[in-house]
Amino acid sequence: MKDDFAQELLEWDEHRFQKHSIQGRLRRARSLLRRKKIPETACELDRNVDALAARLGFGNIEQKIIHLAALVDEYPILGIFFEDTDDWNTHQNHTRIAIALDLDPSRILQALGPREGLRSSGLLKHLERDGFGLMPGLATALLQEQTDETQLFSGLFQSLPPSAFNLADFPHLQAHSRILTRLLTGAQQDQTQGVHILLHGAPGTGKTAYARALAAAMEWCVVEVRHEDAKQEPLEGNTRFQAFALCQQALAKQSQTLILFDEVEDVFGEPHPWFPLPPRHKAWTNHLLEQAKVPTVWITNRIDSIDPAYRRRFLYTLEFRNPPKRVRQKMLDAQMQSVELPEGQTARWAERSDLSPGRIQQASKIATLCRPESATESAELIEHIWSLHQSAQIPDAWTVFDPTLIESDTDLNSVLSSLQKHQNATLLFHGPSGTGKTAFARHLADRLGKTLYTRSPSDLLSKYVGGNEQNLAAAFREALGEILFLDEVDSFLQERAHAQHPWEISMVNELLQRMESFAGILILATNLPETLDRAIYRRMDLSIGFQPLGKAKRQYLWQQLLKVLEIPDASDYEQKIAGLAHLVPADLARVIRRHRFQPFREGKDLWQFLEQSETQRRRGALQEVGFTAHLTC
């Protein structure tokens, strides 16, 4: 204790200060408070403490302790006697509070028991660790005039307004919505404790919007545990968890209420030596979670940041990914209603698998505020916004797929019809570069209304031990229920008998295990099918070969190019085109790109360009990566 400061506050000299015991000093402090009529807001404090106690079900002893704690936090004349408590034991803490309140220490000991309301509600600080006082911000609220009791908690938790979204905006989560609605309804009817739901996924994927939409569909109130106080200062993890405990107790008797706790890693994060979290007793935390009377939705961007000891406490866990194309289209149409755009623009944007609900909403808001002068300017502005956070999943261009430009050993229309009926399948696409493997995968995603997740060897291979398997597992997890396209698999799925490194064997083993349990459409693409491990073939539902264009399709491609490029009749070259045996659909994209910068004026120029490409391909010098191009310039 800082004796000099205490002497000054008590208006005593050193002799009188040393003469009196702690009990005498506390009585002097209380006398000075009464004589000086401090605090001036005593009436407000009394009313607010009465309201708080009534809401939380506290008795007279608890009210007095809260009253004292508020004064200790706000006024140094009392607070000085509860500082520097590191050397105090539990009995001394309770005795000092009892002296200040003129109460029997045993009654204080009972009221401050670990399972009693004052401690379990999070109202008080951790007595042995943080000293005597209320959780941050509460003392100030108690000393101010409040219109109703909910204002006492406004710096810690708050009711949220109705959501701008509804469950119809999340049709891809319909099955989960049905289960969660019944789960929450049953929990309320049976008054079941410990109902916790975890929503996790990348930022902007709609986790918070979905939680609020779920509550709105059930006509429930949503109360959010705040991440900043009334002064807009950030709340630390321990304080937020105290706020959650208080919220649970304050709303315990209120039906049809859902608590929302965002940024879960603040309180459940797994500690690391380089980033120590504030100490907390796991037993107390687990007890609070088990006894929670109000269902709670917890939200995090990274589930792996949550300590496994807490992760198992969640009753239902749901991962959020970017929505499939049909949902993106609906969200784009809804969010861009007030933005003037070129015809068909939202349909083209819906092809982008990287677009999350958050990014769509952000772009709409910026475009509305910037007030572009034309539809074209609006589109350019939004594309600029999205380009700032470009994703590897975005193709360079989008194509209107023309199945007549694919040469295959399988009826592709039949494949599409089968996948529309049976959307769990494993396919192998094999053939030379540029023959349309990637383009057909995009076509399938478009027609099936699914998101295409593309992964190349550079996305999967890691220099760290175990990194390959982790990356592969993450790819399967992210594409669950959608389409996963693994390109150039011959780079890492070669015959295990010929493996030169242990990771080559473990990579094949990991893929085989994932293939067995994957719920979705898996497509493996390769230029060298003969090098793949034989076990891969045993797990394939269908192997589709892609080849260079046949004679008829080469002539069709020539006719389409002349039409699109507006080149005069060049029928003299039609027979020559038929002789280019290595012409592939990717040549379409190469022609379009070249035409943008150096237009073709005559059939002769176009013919020479294609002949040169053919020659280079025969020599193995031209490595195509697929074709994606518009048929319009």
XYZ file of C-alpha atoms in Angstrom:
633
model
C 0.000 0.000 0.000
C 1.233 3.483 -0.792
C 1.184 4.889 2.780
C 2.009 8.494 1.868
C -0.865 8.654 -0.598
C -3.211 7.000 1.895
C -2.245 9.483 4.632
C -2.999 12.383 2.307
C -6.393 10.996 1.321
C -7.346 10.347 4.946
C -6.116 13.816 5.982
C -3.909 12.279 8.700
C -0.293 12.794 9.686
C 2.053 9.815 9.827
C 1.583 9.309 13.574
C -2.202 9.023 13.380
C -1.984 6.872 10.280
C 0.382 4.353 11.908
C -1.675 4.361 15.120
C -4.816 3.044 13.417
C -5.403 -0.432 12.084
C -6.727 -1.268 8.626
C -10.179 -1.341 10.162
C -9.744 2.147 11.593
C -8.396 3.523 8.324
C -11.341 2.110 6.347
C -13.797 3.597 8.849
C -12.074 6.977 8.484
C -12.391 6.731 4.699
C -16.083 5.895 4.918
C -16.602 8.814 7.335
C -14.913 11.228 4.959
C -17.035 9.999 2.079
C -20.217 10.624 4.048
C -19.089 14.005 5.389
C -18.011 15.232 1.961
C -21.081 13.722 0.345
C -18.910 11.759 -2.069
C -20.044 10.568 -4.465
C -22.557 13.154 -5.560
C -24.166 10.448 -7.665
C -24.886 8.255 -4.634
C -28.605 8.175 -5.443
C -27.910 7.024 -8.982
C -25.556 4.368 -7.673
C -28.176 3.076 -5.229
C -30.884 2.928 -7.895
C -28.637 1.260 -10.441
C -27.309 -1.322 -7.986
C -30.893 -2.123 -6.952
C -31.864 -2.590 -10.611
C -28.781 -4.708 -11.313
C -29.397 -6.899 -8.285
C -33.034 -7.407 -9.224
C -32.069 -8.432 -12.781
C -29.404 -10.867 -11.595
C -31.242 -12.169 -8.531
C -28.793 -10.867 -5.904
C -29.547 -10.357 -2.222
C -28.620 -7.597 0.231
C -25.051 -8.779 0.875
C -24.271 -8.978 -2.851
C -25.716 -5.497 -3.346
C -23.430 -4.053 -0.679
C -20.380 -5.734 -2.219
C -21.249 -4.341 -5.680
C -21.823 -0.895 -4.160
C -18.406 -0.975 -2.453
C -16.636 -2.308 -5.551
C -18.023 0.547 -7.651
C -16.721 3.120 -5.138
C -13.352 1.374 -4.920
C -12.996 1.581 -8.707
C -13.954 5.248 -8.937
C -12.552 6.841 -5.768
C -8.920 6.573 -4.642
C -9.840 7.245 -0.998
C -11.239 3.721 -0.884
C -9.329 2.147 -3.737
C -5.981 2.668 -1.982
C -6.950 0.060 0.609
C -7.480 -2.638 -2.009
C -4.316 -2.199 -4.037
C -1.151 -4.288 -3.901
C -3.032 -7.477 -2.972
C -0.344 -9.851 -4.274
C 0.728 -10.831 -0.769
C -2.792 -11.261 0.592
C -4.366 -14.633 1.037
C -8.044 -15.343 0.403
C -8.993 -14.805 4.049
C -7.317 -11.391 4.176
C -9.119 -10.282 1.023
C -12.500 -11.186 2.414
C -11.667 -9.706 5.835
C -10.761 -6.344 4.336
C -14.060 -6.216 2.412
C -15.941 -7.242 5.568
C -14.279 -4.429 7.533
C -15.262 -1.881 4.899
C -18.873 -3.046 5.018
C -19.122 -3.744 8.784
C -20.144 -7.325 8.044
C -19.110 -10.729 9.355
C -16.221 -12.052 7.173
C -17.925 -15.435 6.902
C -20.856 -13.841 5.080
C -18.442 -12.182 2.611
C -16.638 -15.489 2.132
C -19.917 -17.178 1.311
C -21.084 -14.444 -1.071
C -17.775 -14.545 -2.965
C -17.671 -18.319 -3.383
C -16.533 -19.502 -6.858
C -19.978 -20.893 -7.695
C -21.910 -17.938 -6.316
C -23.460 -15.316 -8.572
C -20.957 -12.514 -7.991
C -18.067 -14.645 -9.191
C -19.789 -16.826 -11.803
C -21.473 -13.820 -13.430
C -18.155 -12.144 -14.151
C -19.248 -8.968 -12.343
C -16.159 -8.844 -10.142
C -12.536 -8.985 -11.150
C -10.506 -12.029 -10.194
C -9.942 -11.111 -6.554
C -6.592 -12.827 -5.980
C -5.141 -11.849 -9.356
C -6.603 -8.420 -10.183
C -7.690 -7.077 -6.806
C -11.135 -6.014 -5.621
C -13.315 -4.176 -8.134
C -15.886 -4.519 -10.885
C -15.271 -5.593 -14.442
C -14.012 -2.684 -16.601
C -16.561 0.004 -17.408
C -19.298 -1.203 -15.079
C -18.507 1.128 -12.170
C -18.790 4.195 -14.396
C -22.146 2.949 -15.721
C -23.473 2.390 -12.186
C -22.550 5.923 -11.141
C -24.399 7.542 -14.054
C -28.089 8.110 -14.649
C -29.561 5.317 -16.750
C -32.990 5.305 -18.384
C -33.353 1.547 -17.919
C -31.333 -1.426 -16.719
C -30.264 -2.449 -20.228
C -28.123 0.702 -20.411
C -26.064 -0.619 -17.510
C -24.785 -3.360 -19.808
C -24.551 -1.365 -23.037
C -20.777 -1.141 -22.828
C -20.501 -4.922 -22.533
C -23.287 -6.401 -24.641
C -26.076 -5.032 -26.804
C -29.145 -6.081 -28.777
C -28.634 -6.101 -32.544
C -31.136 -4.680 -35.062
C -32.839 -7.009 -37.567
C -30.524 -8.501 -40.185
C -30.537 -7.296 -43.791
C -30.313 -10.963 -44.813
C -32.687 -13.863 -44.317
C -32.246 -17.616 -44.587
C -33.416 -17.495 -48.207
C -30.104 -15.769 -48.951
C -28.275 -18.922 -47.821
C -29.966 -21.708 -49.817
C -26.717 -23.720 -49.872
C -27.010 -24.001 -46.072
C -30.644 -25.112 -46.092
C -29.963 -28.490 -44.459
C -27.944 -26.844 -41.672
C -30.615 -24.178 -41.166
C -33.277 -26.839 -40.715
C -31.214 -28.690 -38.105
C -30.177 -25.563 -36.203
C -33.731 -24.220 -36.080
C -34.976 -27.457 -34.553
C -31.963 -27.645 -32.220
C -32.517 -24.163 -30.799
C -36.262 -24.642 -30.523
C -35.766 -27.892 -28.622
C -33.170 -26.300 -26.333
C -35.626 -23.573 -25.366
C -38.548 -25.925 -24.810
C -36.483 -28.309 -22.652
C -34.466 -25.481 -21.018
C -31.292 -27.320 -21.954
C -28.044 -25.775 -20.773
C -24.713 -25.672 -22.609
C -26.019 -25.214 -26.171
C -23.129 -23.711 -28.143
C -22.829 -23.401 -31.938
C -19.537 -22.622 -33.692
C -19.452 -20.916 -37.097
C -15.996 -20.733 -38.644
C -14.508 -19.741 -41.993
C -12.666 -16.994 -43.836
C -13.614 -13.338 -43.194
C -16.566 -12.049 -45.191
C -18.152 -15.450 -45.879
C -21.388 -14.500 -44.119
C -21.012 -16.068 -40.669
C -22.430 -13.160 -38.677
C -25.105 -12.398 -41.260
C -26.200 -16.040 -41.194
C -26.399 -16.151 -37.383
C -28.614 -13.058 -37.351
C -30.730 -14.391 -40.220
C -31.213 -17.646 -38.312
C -32.426 -15.764 -35.238
C -34.715 -13.566 -37.353
C -36.284 -16.626 -38.970
C -37.111 -17.935 -35.488
C -38.244 -14.478 -34.310
C -35.560 -14.491 -31.639
C -33.625 -11.521 -30.242
C -29.845 -11.421 -30.870
C -27.590 -10.010 -28.143
C -23.952 -9.463 -29.096
C -21.050 -9.512 -26.661
C -19.197 -6.351 -27.606
C -15.556 -6.122 -28.644
C -15.268 -2.468 -27.603
C -16.619 -0.479 -24.670
C -18.838 2.610 -24.655
C -15.751 4.771 -25.282
C -14.890 2.634 -28.334
C -11.827 1.262 -26.578
C -11.106 -2.421 -27.337
C -12.147 -4.966 -24.715
C -9.501 -7.521 -23.842
C -10.200 -11.241 -23.995
C -10.706 -11.736 -20.257
C -13.075 -8.773 -20.071
C -15.078 -10.055 -23.029
C -15.446 -13.425 -21.376
C -16.573 -11.744 -18.172
C -19.097 -9.834 -20.274
C -20.325 -13.138 -21.703
C -20.735 -14.584 -18.204
C -22.680 -11.500 -17.121
C -24.782 -11.636 -20.287
C -25.676 -15.264 -19.562
C -26.871 -14.423 -16.075
C -28.704 -11.238 -17.123
C -30.628 -13.044 -19.869
C -31.113 -16.362 -18.085
C -34.871 -15.816 -17.659
C -35.414 -14.251 -21.092
C -36.757 -16.688 -23.678
C -36.227 -16.619 -27.453
C -32.803 -15.029 -27.148
C -29.535 -15.911 -28.859
C -26.147 -14.626 -27.688
C -23.622 -13.837 -30.418
C -19.899 -13.884 -29.651
C -17.642 -12.871 -32.560
C -13.823 -13.173 -32.673
C -13.801 -16.299 -30.489
C -10.015 -16.497 -30.593
C -9.983 -13.584 -28.107
C -11.071 -15.965 -25.348
C -10.542 -19.513 -26.594
C -7.258 -19.097 -28.431
C -4.624 -21.746 -27.910
C -1.686 -20.151 -26.034
C 1.777 -19.982 -27.597
C 5.111 -19.054 -25.992
C 5.436 -16.034 -28.301
C 1.841 -14.889 -27.719
C 0.752 -15.675 -24.157
C -2.934 -15.312 -23.464
C -4.280 -13.882 -20.214
C -4.505 -16.629 -17.583
C -7.822 -18.301 -17.011
C -8.835 -21.421 -15.146
C -10.079 -24.001 -17.665
C -12.205 -25.733 -15.048
C -14.097 -22.502 -14.322
C -14.474 -21.747 -18.037
C -15.742 -25.232 -18.850
C -18.190 -25.068 -15.958
C -19.539 -21.759 -17.244
C -19.987 -23.200 -20.747
C -21.739 -26.281 -19.416
C -24.096 -24.248 -17.228
C -24.899 -21.566 -19.838
C -28.670 -21.170 -19.989
C -28.851 -19.005 -23.123
C -27.894 -20.630 -26.473
C -24.791 -19.003 -27.912
C -23.344 -18.719 -31.419
C -19.571 -18.354 -31.452
C -17.804 -17.044 -34.572
C -14.172 -17.342 -35.613
C -12.090 -17.016 -38.766
C -9.767 -19.857 -37.791
C -10.971 -22.926 -35.957
C -7.406 -24.134 -35.467
C -6.751 -21.126 -33.233
C -9.173 -22.501 -30.614
C -7.770 -24.607 -27.815
C -9.001 -28.218 -28.352
C -10.071 -28.312 -24.689
C -12.762 -25.749 -25.574
C -13.488 -26.900 -29.125
C -15.210 -30.057 -27.916
C -17.716 -27.971 -25.962
C -19.465 -26.853 -29.132
C -22.598 -28.830 -29.866
C -22.747 -28.011 -33.589
C -19.900 -26.802 -35.824
C -20.454 -25.318 -39.279
C -17.736 -24.222 -41.695
C -18.398 -21.275 -44.021
C -16.909 -21.009 -47.488
C -17.645 -18.670 -50.351
C -21.152 -19.483 -51.616
C -21.704 -21.421 -54.861
C -22.351 -19.643 -58.128
C -26.160 -19.660 -57.953
C -26.023 -17.988 -54.520
C -23.410 -15.466 -55.632
C -25.663 -14.546 -58.540
C -28.592 -13.956 -56.192
C -26.496 -11.883 -53.803
C -25.048 -9.798 -56.632
C -28.506 -9.085 -58.032
C -29.788 -8.052 -54.616
C -26.798 -5.930 -53.555
C -26.313 -4.209 -56.925
C -29.933 -3.113 -57.388
C -29.062 0.542 -56.834
C -25.907 0.394 -58.988
C -26.188 0.933 -62.744
C -24.278 -1.856 -64.529
C -23.887 -3.147 -68.093
C -26.388 -5.828 -69.083
C -25.335 -9.284 -67.916
C -22.544 -7.935 -65.681
C -23.680 -9.631 -62.485
C -23.893 -12.977 -64.306
C -20.272 -12.596 -65.395
C -19.192 -11.648 -61.875
C -21.033 -14.651 -60.450
C -18.402 -16.826 -62.158
C -15.820 -15.583 -59.663
C -15.464 -18.200 -56.948
C -13.489 -15.769 -54.774
C -16.470 -13.469 -54.160
C -17.795 -13.648 -50.619
C -20.968 -11.963 -49.275
C -18.771 -9.447 -47.472
C -16.858 -8.448 -50.604
C -20.064 -8.100 -52.619
C -21.632 -5.913 -49.947
C -18.467 -3.814 -49.661
C -18.262 -3.213 -53.417
C -21.939 -2.215 -53.568
C -21.463 0.297 -50.759
C -18.383 1.875 -52.367
C -20.064 2.101 -55.771
C -23.129 3.750 -54.233
C -21.018 6.326 -52.403
C -18.793 7.098 -55.423
C -21.796 7.744 -57.698
C -20.269 6.627 -61.042
C -21.542 8.489 -64.093
C -22.166 5.429 -66.255
C -22.751 1.695 -66.100
C -19.309 1.058 -67.550
C -17.663 3.261 -64.940
C -19.533 1.399 -62.186
C -18.289 -1.955 -63.454
C -14.717 -0.699 -63.769
C -14.812 0.732 -60.240
C -16.080 -2.512 -58.705
C -13.559 -4.620 -60.615
C -10.807 -2.294 -59.402
C -11.970 -2.804 -55.800
C -11.923 -6.572 -56.188
C -8.556 -6.553 -57.963
C -6.960 -5.183 -54.787
C -7.494 -8.590 -53.192
C -7.097 -10.839 -56.202
C -7.467 -14.561 -55.563
C -5.643 -17.373 -57.293
C -9.012 -18.943 -58.043
C -10.006 -16.220 -60.500
C -9.506 -17.175 -64.155
C -7.888 -14.645 -66.466
C -11.028 -14.526 -68.597
C -14.430 -16.189 -68.817
C -15.538 -18.195 -71.789
C -18.863 -19.076 -73.284
C -18.201 -22.796 -73.448
C -18.716 -24.382 -76.861
C -18.796 -28.200 -76.556
C -18.268 -28.524 -80.307
C -14.692 -27.346 -79.746
C -13.893 -30.341 -77.545
C -12.623 -33.603 -78.977
C -13.153 -36.412 -76.492
C -13.496 -40.177 -76.327
C -16.618 -39.759 -74.169
C -20.024 -38.190 -74.735
C -19.642 -35.083 -72.575
C -23.354 -34.287 -72.601
C -23.983 -37.721 -71.131
C -21.383 -37.043 -68.433
C -23.154 -33.804 -67.539
C -26.549 -35.518 -67.348
C -25.164 -38.197 -65.032
C -23.542 -35.657 -62.723
C -26.802 -33.722 -62.453
C -28.319 -36.884 -60.953
C -25.307 -38.145 -58.990
C -23.199 -35.296 -57.625
C -20.600 -37.411 -55.846
C -18.051 -38.615 -58.391
C -14.341 -39.004 -59.106
C -13.207 -38.262 -62.661
C -9.891 -38.385 -64.498
C -9.339 -35.920 -67.342
C -6.301 -36.813 -69.436
C -4.882 -35.556 -72.686
C -2.406 -33.060 -74.179
C -2.243 -29.469 -72.958
C -4.871 -27.113 -74.328
C -7.407 -29.806 -75.265
C -10.102 -28.443 -72.937
C -9.758 -30.268 -69.614
C -9.928 -27.127 -67.471
C -12.573 -25.516 -69.698
C -14.863 -28.524 -69.378
C -14.403 -28.529 -65.585
C -15.579 -24.895 -65.539
C -18.479 -25.818 -67.776
C -19.527 -28.557 -65.348
C -19.384 -26.136 -62.416
C -21.497 -23.640 -64.338
C -24.160 -26.142 -65.373
C -24.302 -27.827 -61.965
C -24.437 -24.520 -60.079
C -21.359 -25.408 -58.052
C -18.130 -23.646 -57.167
C -14.956 -24.873 -58.861
C -11.909 -25.007 -56.596
C -8.737 -25.363 -58.654
C -5.447 -26.482 -57.137
C -2.132 -26.861 -58.974
C 1.074 -28.498 -57.660
C 2.360 -25.119 -56.461
C -0.711 -24.809 -54.224
C -0.217 -28.233 -52.652
C 3.496 -28.963 -52.442
C 5.290 -27.631 -49.368
C 8.917 -27.560 -48.287
C 7.905 -28.457 -44.706
C 7.467 -31.986 -43.383
C 3.772 -32.857 -43.414
C 2.914 -29.690 -45.314
C 1.853 -31.541 -48.482
C -0.686 -33.619 -46.606
C -2.023 -30.588 -44.735
C -2.461 -28.607 -47.957
C -4.235 -31.514 -49.645
C -6.525 -32.011 -46.645
C -7.355 -28.290 -46.633
C -8.214 -28.393 -50.350
C -10.659 -31.261 -49.844
C -12.175 -29.585 -46.812
C -12.677 -26.266 -48.615
C -14.290 -27.904 -51.661
C -16.656 -30.106 -49.657
C -19.944 -30.426 -51.540
C -18.538 -28.579 -54.559
C -16.034 -29.420 -57.351
C -12.332 -29.875 -56.629
C -10.084 -29.743 -59.715
C -6.519 -30.973 -59.134
C -4.411 -30.011 -62.139
C -1.144 -31.616 -63.295
C -1.486 -34.455 -60.807
C 1.308 -36.360 -62.547
C 3.641 -33.983 -60.656
C 2.850 -35.577 -57.309
C 0.845 -38.782 -57.861
C 3.317 -40.952 -59.716
C 3.612 -44.706 -59.229
C 4.749 -45.309 -55.632
C 7.021 -48.161 -56.728
C 9.151 -45.568 -58.525
C 9.164 -43.020 -55.707
C 12.502 -41.465 -54.804
C 11.344 -39.513 -51.748
C 9.102 -40.469 -48.781
C 6.786 -37.531 -49.404
C 5.841 -38.934 -52.833
C 4.458 -42.057 -51.174
C 2.679 -40.178 -48.370
C 1.106 -37.787 -50.893
C -0.452 -40.659 -52.850
C -1.631 -42.327 -49.631
C -3.225 -39.091 -48.423
C -5.050 -38.567 -51.726
C -6.352 -42.155 -51.771
C -7.797 -41.699 -48.290
C -9.401 -38.384 -49.175
C -10.903 -39.789 -52.372
C -12.703 -42.482 -50.400
C -14.593 -40.062 -48.170
C -14.971 -36.900 -50.290
C -18.546 -35.677 -50.656
C -18.469 -33.763 -53.919
C -17.023 -34.025 -57.419
C -13.284 -34.642 -57.647
C -11.535 -34.123 -60.990
C -7.897 -35.092 -61.546
C -6.243 -33.689 -64.671
C -3.004 -34.855 -66.268
C -1.067 -34.838 -69.532
C 0.704 -38.078 -68.564
C -1.888 -40.594 -67.361
C 0.479 -43.534 -67.766
C 2.698 -42.234 -64.929
C -0.047 -42.182 -62.272
C -0.145 -44.705 -59.453
C -2.332 -47.659 -60.437
C -4.369 -47.404 -57.223
C -5.701 -44.049 -58.477
C -7.433 -45.756 -61.398
C -9.237 -48.231 -59.127
C -10.992 -45.330 -57.441
C -12.067 -43.547 -60.617
C -15.728 -43.498 -61.619
C -14.849 -42.366 -65.137
C -11.738 -41.622 -67.204
C -12.209 -39.094 -70.014
C -9.638 -38.592 -72.745
C -9.223 -35.215 -74.473
C -7.481 -35.022 -77.855
C -6.485 -32.422 -80.452
C -9.331 -31.425 -82.761
C -10.420 -33.802 -85.515
C -10.683 -32.665 -89.127
C -14.333 -31.580 -88.931
C -13.813 -29.575 -85.750
C -10.676 -27.939 -87.101
C -12.712 -26.636 -90.031
C -15.461 -25.511 -87.667
C -12.904 -23.606 -85.560
C -11.562 -21.900 -88.696
C -15.041 -20.775 -89.734
C -15.773 -19.424 -86.262
C -12.512 -17.493 -86.183
C -13.184 -15.870 -89.552
C -16.620 -14.829 -88.354
C -15.523 -13.463 -84.988
C -12.480 -11.637 -86.373
C -14.488 -10.290 -89.335
C -11.965 -11.578 -91.868
C -13.124 -11.695 -95.498
C -13.721 -15.028 -97.184
C -10.638 -17.237 -96.916
C -11.980 -20.557 -98.175
C -8.662 -21.229 -99.904
C -7.149 -22.038 -96.516
C -9.936 -24.319 -95.287
C -8.288 -27.474 -96.625
C -4.931 -26.395 -95.233
C -6.477 -25.959 -91.770
C -7.817 -29.502 -92.003
C -4.210 -30.668 -92.220
C -3.152 -29.162 -88.854
C -3.429 -32.381 -86.852
C -2.273 -30.828 -83.566
C -4.720 -27.925 -83.493
C -6.336 -27.648 -80.027
C -9.126 -25.496 -78.530
C -6.499 -23.433 -76.692
C -5.488 -21.979 -80.041
C -8.743 -20.032 -79.966
C -7.588 -18.117 -76.892
C -4.147 -17.510 -78.389
C -5.690 -16.070 -81.554
C -8.028 -13.792 -79.588
C -5.216 -12.464 -77.391
C -2.965 -11.825 -80.388
C -5.804 -10.118 -82.302
C -6.339 -7.615 -79.487
C -2.832 -6.219 -79.902
C -2.025 -7.064 -83.527
C -5.253 -7.586 -85.474
C -5.475 -10.216 -88.207
C -6.481 -8.523 -91.481
C -6.493 -11.483 -93.870
C -6.972 -15.233 -93.794
C -3.333 -15.646 -94.796
C -2.136 -13.946 -91.551
C -4.380 -16.134 -89.449
C -3.283 -19.286 -91.269
C 0.415 -18.482 -90.790
C -0.096 -17.876 -87.079
C -1.862 -21.233 -86.615
C 0.715 -23.063 -88.733
C 3.498 -21.606 -86.612
C 1.721 -22.735 -83.435
C 1.318 -26.227 -84.925
C 5.022 -26.414 -85.748
C 6.050 -25.299 -82.295
C 3.680 -27.780 -80.671
C 5.066 -30.656 -82.695
C 8.530 -29.722 -81.524
C 7.304 -29.652 -77.947
C 8.221 -26.005 -77.500
C 4.708 -24.700 -76.938
C 3.240 -25.460 -73.531
C -0.449 -24.592 -73.302
C -2.237 -24.191 -70.003
C -5.851 -24.307 -71.216
C -8.193 -22.069 -73.095
C -10.391 -19.297 -71.766
C -11.461 -16.561 -74.135
C -14.531 -14.733 -75.318
C -15.741 -15.343 -78.845
C -16.227 -11.597 -79.163
C -13.663 -8.855 -79.440
